[in-house]
Amino acid sequence: ETEKIDGVVGKKQKLIELLKEKRQALITRAVTKGLDAKAKMKPSDINWLGDIPAGWRVKRLKYISNTRVSNVDKKSEDEIRVKLCNYIDVYKNEFIDEKIDFMVATATRRQLDVFELKKGDVILTKDSETPDDIGVPAYVNLEDTKNIVCGYHLAISTPNKSILFGKYLFRLLQSSIFRSYFEIHSNGITRFGLDTYSIFNADIPLPLLSEQRAIADFLDHETAKIDGIIKKVEIQIEKLQEYRQALISNAVTGKIKV
């Protein structure tokens, strides 16, 4: 009986893996090729990026977004009390919003001025224990960001709103090509990190602002559908595991007839 249950659980876990792969492929396709499958393509002149739609440009991140690496440490003893958006807040959440219980810390006036969050910012993890788990992005979706600052081991990017939409940048950094880019450019032996040059000089495929918004809206809708299916399957797995445990307990205590 447990073998049958384990077989079903294994199939559902495989389904979750396939759904996550589909989600990743969907994001990568949209942010590198656009939403029009018939769009004329041109070389991007970036080897790892390949062809992009003919109407797109490529710009380095430092020219279209104010990106800086945080030095706000939670152990600071300065006088201004702030809420700290930590590494784990970014790593565990795609969206930085009101659901997060931020740590209370302190910062200098300069740190508050430079690293205070703004709605539409994109935060990026710049350190990790493995190179394939580096450069994880999160989108700041807070209405009130006053006195909430970006913490240590993170980079924060504030897009130039006239040319770059924050949520498009967030989805772009989630894509497979940027996951590979960050892995290749990470440095370390026992712990890995991204240097500022690699972050600031990342090449960004840049459609018109209206198309960036359309891509972001499309991905919000489609990833939400996939996430909903994944959540349902996870609940099914949880229920099956509970049933498995109850079945064993009832069998060994004589509560069911074998």
mmCIF file of C-alpha atoms in Angstrom:
data_model
loop_
_atom_site.group_PDB
_atom_site.id
_atom_site.type_symbol
_atom_site.label_atom_id
_atom_site.label_comp_id
_atom_site.label_asym_id
_atom_site.label_seq_id
_atom_site.Cartn_x
_atom_site.Cartn_y
_atom_site.Cartn_z
ATOM 1 C CA GLU A 1 0.000 0.000 0.000
ATOM 2 C CA THR A 2 2.796 2.461 0.827
ATOM 3 C CA GLU A 3 4.536 1.547 -2.417
ATOM 4 C CA LYS A 4 1.392 2.515 -4.361
ATOM 5 C CA ILE A 5 1.128 5.825 -2.491
ATOM 6 C CA ASP A 6 4.837 6.562 -3.005
ATOM 7 C CA GLY A 7 4.404 5.915 -6.736
ATOM 8 C CA VAL A 8 1.611 8.476 -6.963
ATOM 9 C CA VAL A 9 3.609 10.993 -4.907
ATOM 10 C CA GLY A 10 6.633 10.498 -7.172
ATOM 11 C CA LYS A 11 4.550 11.208 -10.273
ATOM 12 C CA LYS A 12 3.118 14.365 -8.722
ATOM 13 C CA GLN A 13 6.594 15.564 -7.720
ATOM 14 C CA LYS A 14 7.741 14.999 -11.309
ATOM 15 C CA LEU A 15 4.731 17.015 -12.492
ATOM 16 C CA ILE A 16 5.817 19.910 -10.257
ATOM 17 C CA GLU A 17 9.326 19.771 -11.751
ATOM 18 C CA LEU A 18 7.893 19.899 -15.272
ATOM 19 C CA LEU A 19 5.606 22.803 -14.386
ATOM 20 C CA LYS A 20 8.553 24.747 -12.963
ATOM 21 C CA GLU A 21 10.552 24.051 -16.127
ATOM 22 C CA LYS A 22 7.630 25.255 -18.227
ATOM 23 C CA ARG A 23 7.376 28.406 -16.090
ATOM 24 C CA GLN A 24 11.080 29.135 -16.537
ATOM 25 C CA ALA A 25 10.932 28.544 -20.291
ATOM 26 C CA LEU A 26 7.900 30.814 -20.584
ATOM 27 C CA ILE A 27 9.714 33.658 -18.815
ATOM 28 C CA THR A 28 12.899 33.218 -20.847
ATOM 29 C CA ARG A 29 11.055 33.140 -24.163
ATOM 30 C CA ALA A 30 8.983 36.261 -23.387
ATOM 31 C CA VAL A 31 11.849 38.473 -22.194
ATOM 32 C CA THR A 32 14.261 37.521 -24.978
ATOM 33 C CA LYS A 33 11.986 36.970 -28.000
ATOM 34 C CA GLY A 34 8.881 39.014 -27.129
ATOM 35 C CA LEU A 35 5.225 38.007 -27.397
ATOM 36 C CA ASP A 36 4.942 38.075 -31.190
ATOM 37 C CA ALA A 37 5.991 34.669 -32.531
ATOM 38 C CA LYS A 38 6.180 36.127 -36.061
ATOM 39 C CA ALA A 39 8.428 39.072 -35.158
ATOM 40 C CA LYS A 40 11.459 39.576 -37.387
ATOM 41 C CA MET A 41 14.678 38.786 -35.543
ATOM 42 C CA LYS A 42 18.179 40.262 -35.663
ATOM 43 C CA PRO A 43 21.541 39.344 -34.059
ATOM 44 C CA SER A 44 22.005 40.926 -30.641
ATOM 45 C CA ASP A 45 25.808 40.743 -31.038
ATOM 46 C CA ILE A 46 25.871 39.209 -27.539
ATOM 47 C CA ASN A 47 26.905 35.549 -27.783
ATOM 48 C CA TRP A 48 24.929 34.292 -24.798
ATOM 49 C CA LEU A 49 21.824 36.297 -25.741
ATOM 50 C CA GLY A 50 21.471 35.279 -29.404
ATOM 51 C CA ASP A 51 18.866 36.810 -31.712
ATOM 52 C CA ILE A 52 16.357 39.406 -30.470
ATOM 53 C CA PRO A 53 13.348 41.082 -32.156
ATOM 54 C CA ALA A 54 14.345 43.635 -34.796
ATOM 55 C CA GLY A 55 12.850 46.588 -32.915
ATOM 56 C CA TRP A 56 14.759 45.895 -29.682
ATOM 57 C CA ARG A 57 18.029 47.406 -28.478
ATOM 58 C CA VAL A 58 20.682 46.186 -26.060
ATOM 59 C CA LYS A 59 21.871 48.452 -23.236
ATOM 60 C CA ARG A 60 24.127 47.813 -20.291
ATOM 61 C CA LEU A 61 22.343 47.886 -16.964
ATOM 62 C CA LYS A 62 24.454 50.735 -15.593
ATOM 63 C CA TYR A 63 23.144 53.082 -18.310
ATOM 64 C CA ILE A 64 19.437 52.441 -17.734
ATOM 65 C CA SER A 65 19.173 51.749 -14.006
ATOM 66 C CA ASN A 66 20.793 53.091 -10.843
ATOM 67 C CA THR A 67 22.346 49.948 -9.393
ATOM 68 C CA ARG A 68 24.283 49.836 -6.125
ATOM 69 C CA VAL A 69 25.546 47.173 -3.730
ATOM 70 C CA SER A 70 24.304 47.509 -0.153
ATOM 71 C CA ASN A 71 26.610 47.772 2.854
ATOM 72 C CA VAL A 72 23.832 47.973 5.472
ATOM 73 C CA ASP A 73 24.671 45.437 8.198
ATOM 74 C CA LYS A 74 21.988 44.276 10.641
ATOM 75 C CA LYS A 75 24.536 44.642 13.468
ATOM 76 C CA SER A 76 24.968 48.362 12.863
ATOM 77 C CA GLU A 77 24.850 50.554 15.975
ATOM 78 C CA ASP A 78 23.859 53.807 14.269
ATOM 79 C CA GLU A 79 21.009 55.933 15.525
ATOM 80 C CA ILE A 80 18.323 55.745 12.801
ATOM 81 C CA ARG A 81 15.905 52.848 13.283
ATOM 82 C CA VAL A 82 14.913 51.175 10.020
ATOM 83 C CA LYS A 83 13.309 48.029 8.704
ATOM 84 C CA LEU A 84 15.823 45.789 6.956
ATOM 85 C CA CYS A 85 15.083 43.786 3.818
ATOM 86 C CA ASN A 86 17.448 40.860 4.321
ATOM 87 C CA TYR A 87 18.999 38.296 1.979
ATOM 88 C CA ILE A 88 16.483 35.646 3.018
ATOM 89 C CA ASP A 89 13.560 38.021 2.316
ATOM 90 C CA VAL A 90 14.738 38.306 -1.284
ATOM 91 C CA TYR A 91 15.774 34.673 -1.719
ATOM 92 C CA LYS A 92 12.446 33.295 -0.463
ATOM 93 C CA ASN A 93 10.056 35.812 -2.058
ATOM 94 C CA GLU A 94 9.552 36.905 -5.657
ATOM 95 C CA PHE A 95 7.768 40.022 -4.448
ATOM 96 C CA ILE A 96 8.776 42.281 -1.567
ATOM 97 C CA ASP A 97 5.414 43.371 -0.175
ATOM 98 C CA GLU A 98 3.415 43.957 3.017
ATOM 99 C CA LYS A 99 3.357 40.220 3.826
ATOM 100 C CA ILE A 100 7.030 40.277 4.835
ATOM 101 C CA ASP A 101 7.914 40.797 8.487
ATOM 102 C CA PHE A 102 11.077 42.892 8.156
ATOM 103 C CA MET A 103 13.816 42.865 10.780
ATOM 104 C CA VAL A 104 14.244 46.048 12.833
ATOM 105 C CA ALA A 105 17.783 47.435 12.556
ATOM 106 C CA THR A 106 19.673 50.723 12.369
ATOM 107 C CA ALA A 107 21.414 52.623 9.571
ATOM 108 C CA THR A 108 23.300 55.845 8.947
ATOM 109 C CA ARG A 109 21.588 58.772 7.251
ATOM 110 C CA ARG A 110 23.674 58.167 4.111
ATOM 111 C CA GLN A 111 22.733 54.476 4.028
ATOM 112 C CA LEU A 112 19.068 55.404 4.351
ATOM 113 C CA ASP A 113 19.374 57.912 1.506
ATOM 114 C CA VAL A 114 21.167 55.456 -0.808
ATOM 115 C CA PHE A 115 19.535 52.100 0.017
ATOM 116 C CA GLU A 116 15.949 52.944 0.975
ATOM 117 C CA LEU A 117 13.585 50.849 -1.134
ATOM 118 C CA LYS A 118 11.272 52.368 -3.739
ATOM 119 C CA LYS A 119 8.282 50.723 -5.402
ATOM 120 C CA GLY A 120 9.461 49.284 -8.710
ATOM 121 C CA ASP A 121 13.017 48.558 -7.519
ATOM 122 C CA VAL A 122 14.596 45.185 -8.246
ATOM 123 C CA ILE A 123 16.765 43.525 -5.592
ATOM 124 C CA LEU A 124 19.342 40.835 -6.419
ATOM 125 C CA THR A 125 21.201 38.344 -4.216
ATOM 126 C CA LYS A 126 24.913 38.729 -4.946
ATOM 127 C CA ASP A 127 26.312 35.879 -2.823
ATOM 128 C CA SER A 128 25.559 32.166 -2.506
ATOM 129 C CA GLU A 129 27.017 28.852 -1.387
ATOM 130 C CA THR A 130 26.831 27.525 -4.970
ATOM 131 C CA PRO A 131 27.343 29.346 -8.302
ATOM 132 C CA ASP A 132 24.085 28.032 -9.772
ATOM 133 C CA ASP A 133 22.055 29.625 -6.982
ATOM 134 C CA ILE A 134 23.302 33.186 -7.319
ATOM 135 C CA GLY A 135 21.636 36.334 -8.657
ATOM 136 C CA VAL A 136 18.101 35.598 -7.398
ATOM 137 C CA PRO A 137 15.864 38.663 -8.032
ATOM 138 C CA ALA A 138 12.835 40.085 -6.208
ATOM 139 C CA TYR A 139 10.514 42.935 -7.216
ATOM 140 C CA VAL A 140 9.639 45.663 -4.703
ATOM 141 C CA ASN A 141 5.851 45.910 -4.664
ATOM 142 C CA LEU A 142 5.442 47.963 -1.480
ATOM 143 C CA GLU A 143 3.233 51.048 -1.513
ATOM 144 C CA ASP A 144 4.988 52.534 1.524
ATOM 145 C CA THR A 145 8.759 52.015 1.521
ATOM 146 C CA LYS A 146 9.688 54.722 4.020
ATOM 147 C CA ASN A 147 12.563 53.624 6.277
ATOM 148 C CA ILE A 148 12.819 50.179 4.656
ATOM 149 C CA VAL A 149 16.365 49.600 3.446
ATOM 150 C CA CYS A 150 18.157 46.976 1.386
ATOM 151 C CA GLY A 151 20.475 44.843 3.501
ATOM 152 C CA TYR A 152 23.950 43.348 3.132
ATOM 153 C CA HIS A 153 24.832 40.736 0.431
ATOM 154 C CA LEU A 154 22.272 42.333 -1.903
ATOM 155 C CA ALA A 155 22.329 44.683 -4.882
ATOM 156 C CA ILE A 156 19.444 47.093 -5.504
ATOM 157 C CA SER A 157 18.530 48.547 -8.893
ATOM 158 C CA THR A 158 16.225 51.534 -9.468
ATOM 159 C CA PRO A 159 15.243 51.641 -13.167
ATOM 160 C CA ASN A 160 15.134 54.837 -15.194
ATOM 161 C CA LYS A 161 11.351 54.807 -15.632
ATOM 162 C CA SER A 162 11.506 56.577 -18.990
ATOM 163 C CA ILE A 163 13.297 53.610 -20.569
ATOM 164 C CA LEU A 164 13.073 50.557 -18.273
ATOM 165 C CA PHE A 165 10.072 49.008 -16.487
ATOM 166 C CA GLY A 166 11.064 47.463 -13.158
ATOM 167 C CA LYS A 167 8.934 44.341 -13.428
ATOM 168 C CA TYR A 168 10.321 43.595 -16.904
ATOM 169 C CA LEU A 169 13.841 43.812 -15.459
ATOM 170 C CA PHE A 170 12.764 41.488 -12.632
ATOM 171 C CA ARG A 171 11.423 38.896 -15.076
ATOM 172 C CA LEU A 172 14.516 39.241 -17.263
ATOM 173 C CA LEU A 173 16.775 38.477 -14.293
ATOM 174 C CA GLN A 174 14.620 35.399 -13.584
ATOM 175 C CA SER A 175 15.229 34.017 -17.079
ATOM 176 C CA SER A 176 17.446 31.027 -17.819
ATOM 177 C CA ILE A 177 19.942 33.118 -19.788
ATOM 178 C CA PHE A 178 20.569 35.417 -16.831
ATOM 179 C CA ARG A 179 20.702 32.524 -14.377
ATOM 180 C CA SER A 180 23.510 31.139 -16.578
ATOM 181 C CA TYR A 181 25.142 34.571 -16.934
ATOM 182 C CA PHE A 182 25.347 35.010 -13.161
ATOM 183 C CA GLU A 183 26.614 31.459 -12.649
ATOM 184 C CA ILE A 184 29.418 31.974 -15.174
ATOM 185 C CA HIS A 185 30.423 35.340 -13.671
ATOM 186 C CA SER A 186 30.398 34.223 -10.036
ATOM 187 C CA ASN A 187 33.701 33.911 -8.180
ATOM 188 C CA GLY A 188 34.699 31.858 -5.154
ATOM 189 C CA ILE A 189 35.667 28.477 -3.746
ATOM 190 C CA THR A 190 33.556 27.697 -0.648
ATOM 191 C CA ARG A 191 31.225 30.682 -1.106
ATOM 192 C CA PHE A 192 30.492 32.464 -4.356
ATOM 193 C CA GLY A 193 29.842 36.114 -5.143
ATOM 194 C CA LEU A 194 29.091 38.442 -8.044
ATOM 195 C CA ASP A 195 31.429 41.368 -8.539
ATOM 196 C CA THR A 196 29.982 44.804 -9.229
ATOM 197 C CA TYR A 197 31.424 44.893 -12.756
ATOM 198 C CA SER A 198 29.442 41.817 -13.822
ATOM 199 C CA ILE A 199 26.217 43.243 -12.398
ATOM 200 C CA PHE A 200 26.603 46.803 -13.686
ATOM 201 C CA ASN A 201 27.721 45.711 -17.162
ATOM 202 C CA ALA A 202 25.067 43.054 -17.768
ATOM 203 C CA ASP A 203 23.603 43.475 -21.263
ATOM 204 C CA ILE A 204 19.846 44.104 -21.143
ATOM 205 C CA PRO A 205 17.622 43.380 -24.195
ATOM 206 C CA LEU A 206 15.392 46.433 -24.366
ATOM 207 C CA PRO A 207 12.046 46.608 -26.193
ATOM 208 C CA LEU A 208 9.898 49.739 -26.118
ATOM 209 C CA LEU A 209 8.497 50.602 -22.706
ATOM 210 C CA SER A 210 4.951 49.678 -23.784
ATOM 211 C CA GLU A 211 6.135 46.236 -24.870
ATOM 212 C CA GLN A 212 8.040 45.768 -21.604
ATOM 213 C CA ARG A 213 4.793 46.397 -19.708
ATOM 214 C CA ALA A 214 2.884 43.996 -21.970
ATOM 215 C CA ILE A 215 5.503 41.275 -21.394
ATOM 216 C CA ALA A 216 5.415 41.823 -17.623
ATOM 217 C CA ASP A 217 1.598 41.695 -17.535
ATOM 218 C CA PHE A 218 1.559 38.530 -19.660
ATOM 219 C CA LEU A 219 4.056 36.815 -17.374
ATOM 220 C CA ASP A 220 2.192 37.882 -14.231
ATOM 221 C CA HIS A 221 -0.945 36.227 -15.615
ATOM 222 C CA GLU A 222 0.667 33.056 -16.950
ATOM 223 C CA THR A 223 3.008 32.391 -14.007
ATOM 224 C CA ALA A 224 0.086 32.878 -11.589
ATOM 225 C CA LYS A 225 -1.820 30.114 -13.412
ATOM 226 C CA ILE A 226 1.149 27.748 -13.226
ATOM 227 C CA ASP A 227 1.780 28.623 -9.569
ATOM 228 C CA GLY A 228 -1.869 27.845 -8.807
ATOM 229 C CA ILE A 229 -1.547 24.377 -10.345
ATOM 230 C CA ILE A 230 1.716 23.739 -8.472
ATOM 231 C CA LYS A 231 0.056 24.738 -5.190
ATOM 232 C CA LYS A 232 -2.830 22.302 -5.777
ATOM 233 C CA VAL A 233 -0.425 19.453 -6.545
ATOM 234 C CA GLU A 234 1.630 20.262 -3.420
ATOM 235 C CA ILE A 235 -1.554 20.035 -1.324
ATOM 236 C CA GLN A 236 -2.364 16.677 -2.944
ATOM 237 C CA ILE A 237 1.133 15.405 -2.055
ATOM 238 C CA GLU A 238 0.713 16.615 1.522
ATOM 239 C CA LYS A 239 -2.636 14.811 1.836
ATOM 240 C CA LEU A 240 -1.187 11.603 0.367
ATOM 241 C CA GLN A 241 1.713 11.695 2.834
ATOM 242 C CA GLU A 242 -0.726 12.215 5.714
ATOM 243 C CA TYR A 243 -2.793 9.266 4.459
ATOM 244 C CA ARG A 244 0.368 7.139 4.191
ATOM 245 C CA GLN A 245 1.299 7.885 7.794
ATOM 246 C CA ALA A 246 -2.245 7.241 9.045
ATOM 247 C CA LEU A 247 -2.380 3.962 7.134
ATOM 248 C CA ILE A 248 0.834 2.732 8.760
ATOM 249 C CA SER A 249 -0.265 3.824 12.228
ATOM 250 C CA ASN A 250 -3.668 2.177 11.934
ATOM 251 C CA ALA A 251 -2.211 -1.053 10.536
ATOM 252 C CA VAL A 252 0.439 -1.525 13.248
ATOM 253 C CA THR A 253 -1.984 -0.683 16.077
ATOM 254 C CA GLY A 254 -4.688 -3.056 14.854
ATOM 255 C CA LYS A 255 -7.213 -0.375 13.990
ATOM 256 C CA ILE A 256 -7.714 -1.717 10.476
ATOM 257 C CA LYS A 257 -8.078 -5.316 9.324
ATOM 258 C CA VAL A 258 -5.133 -6.397 7.169
#
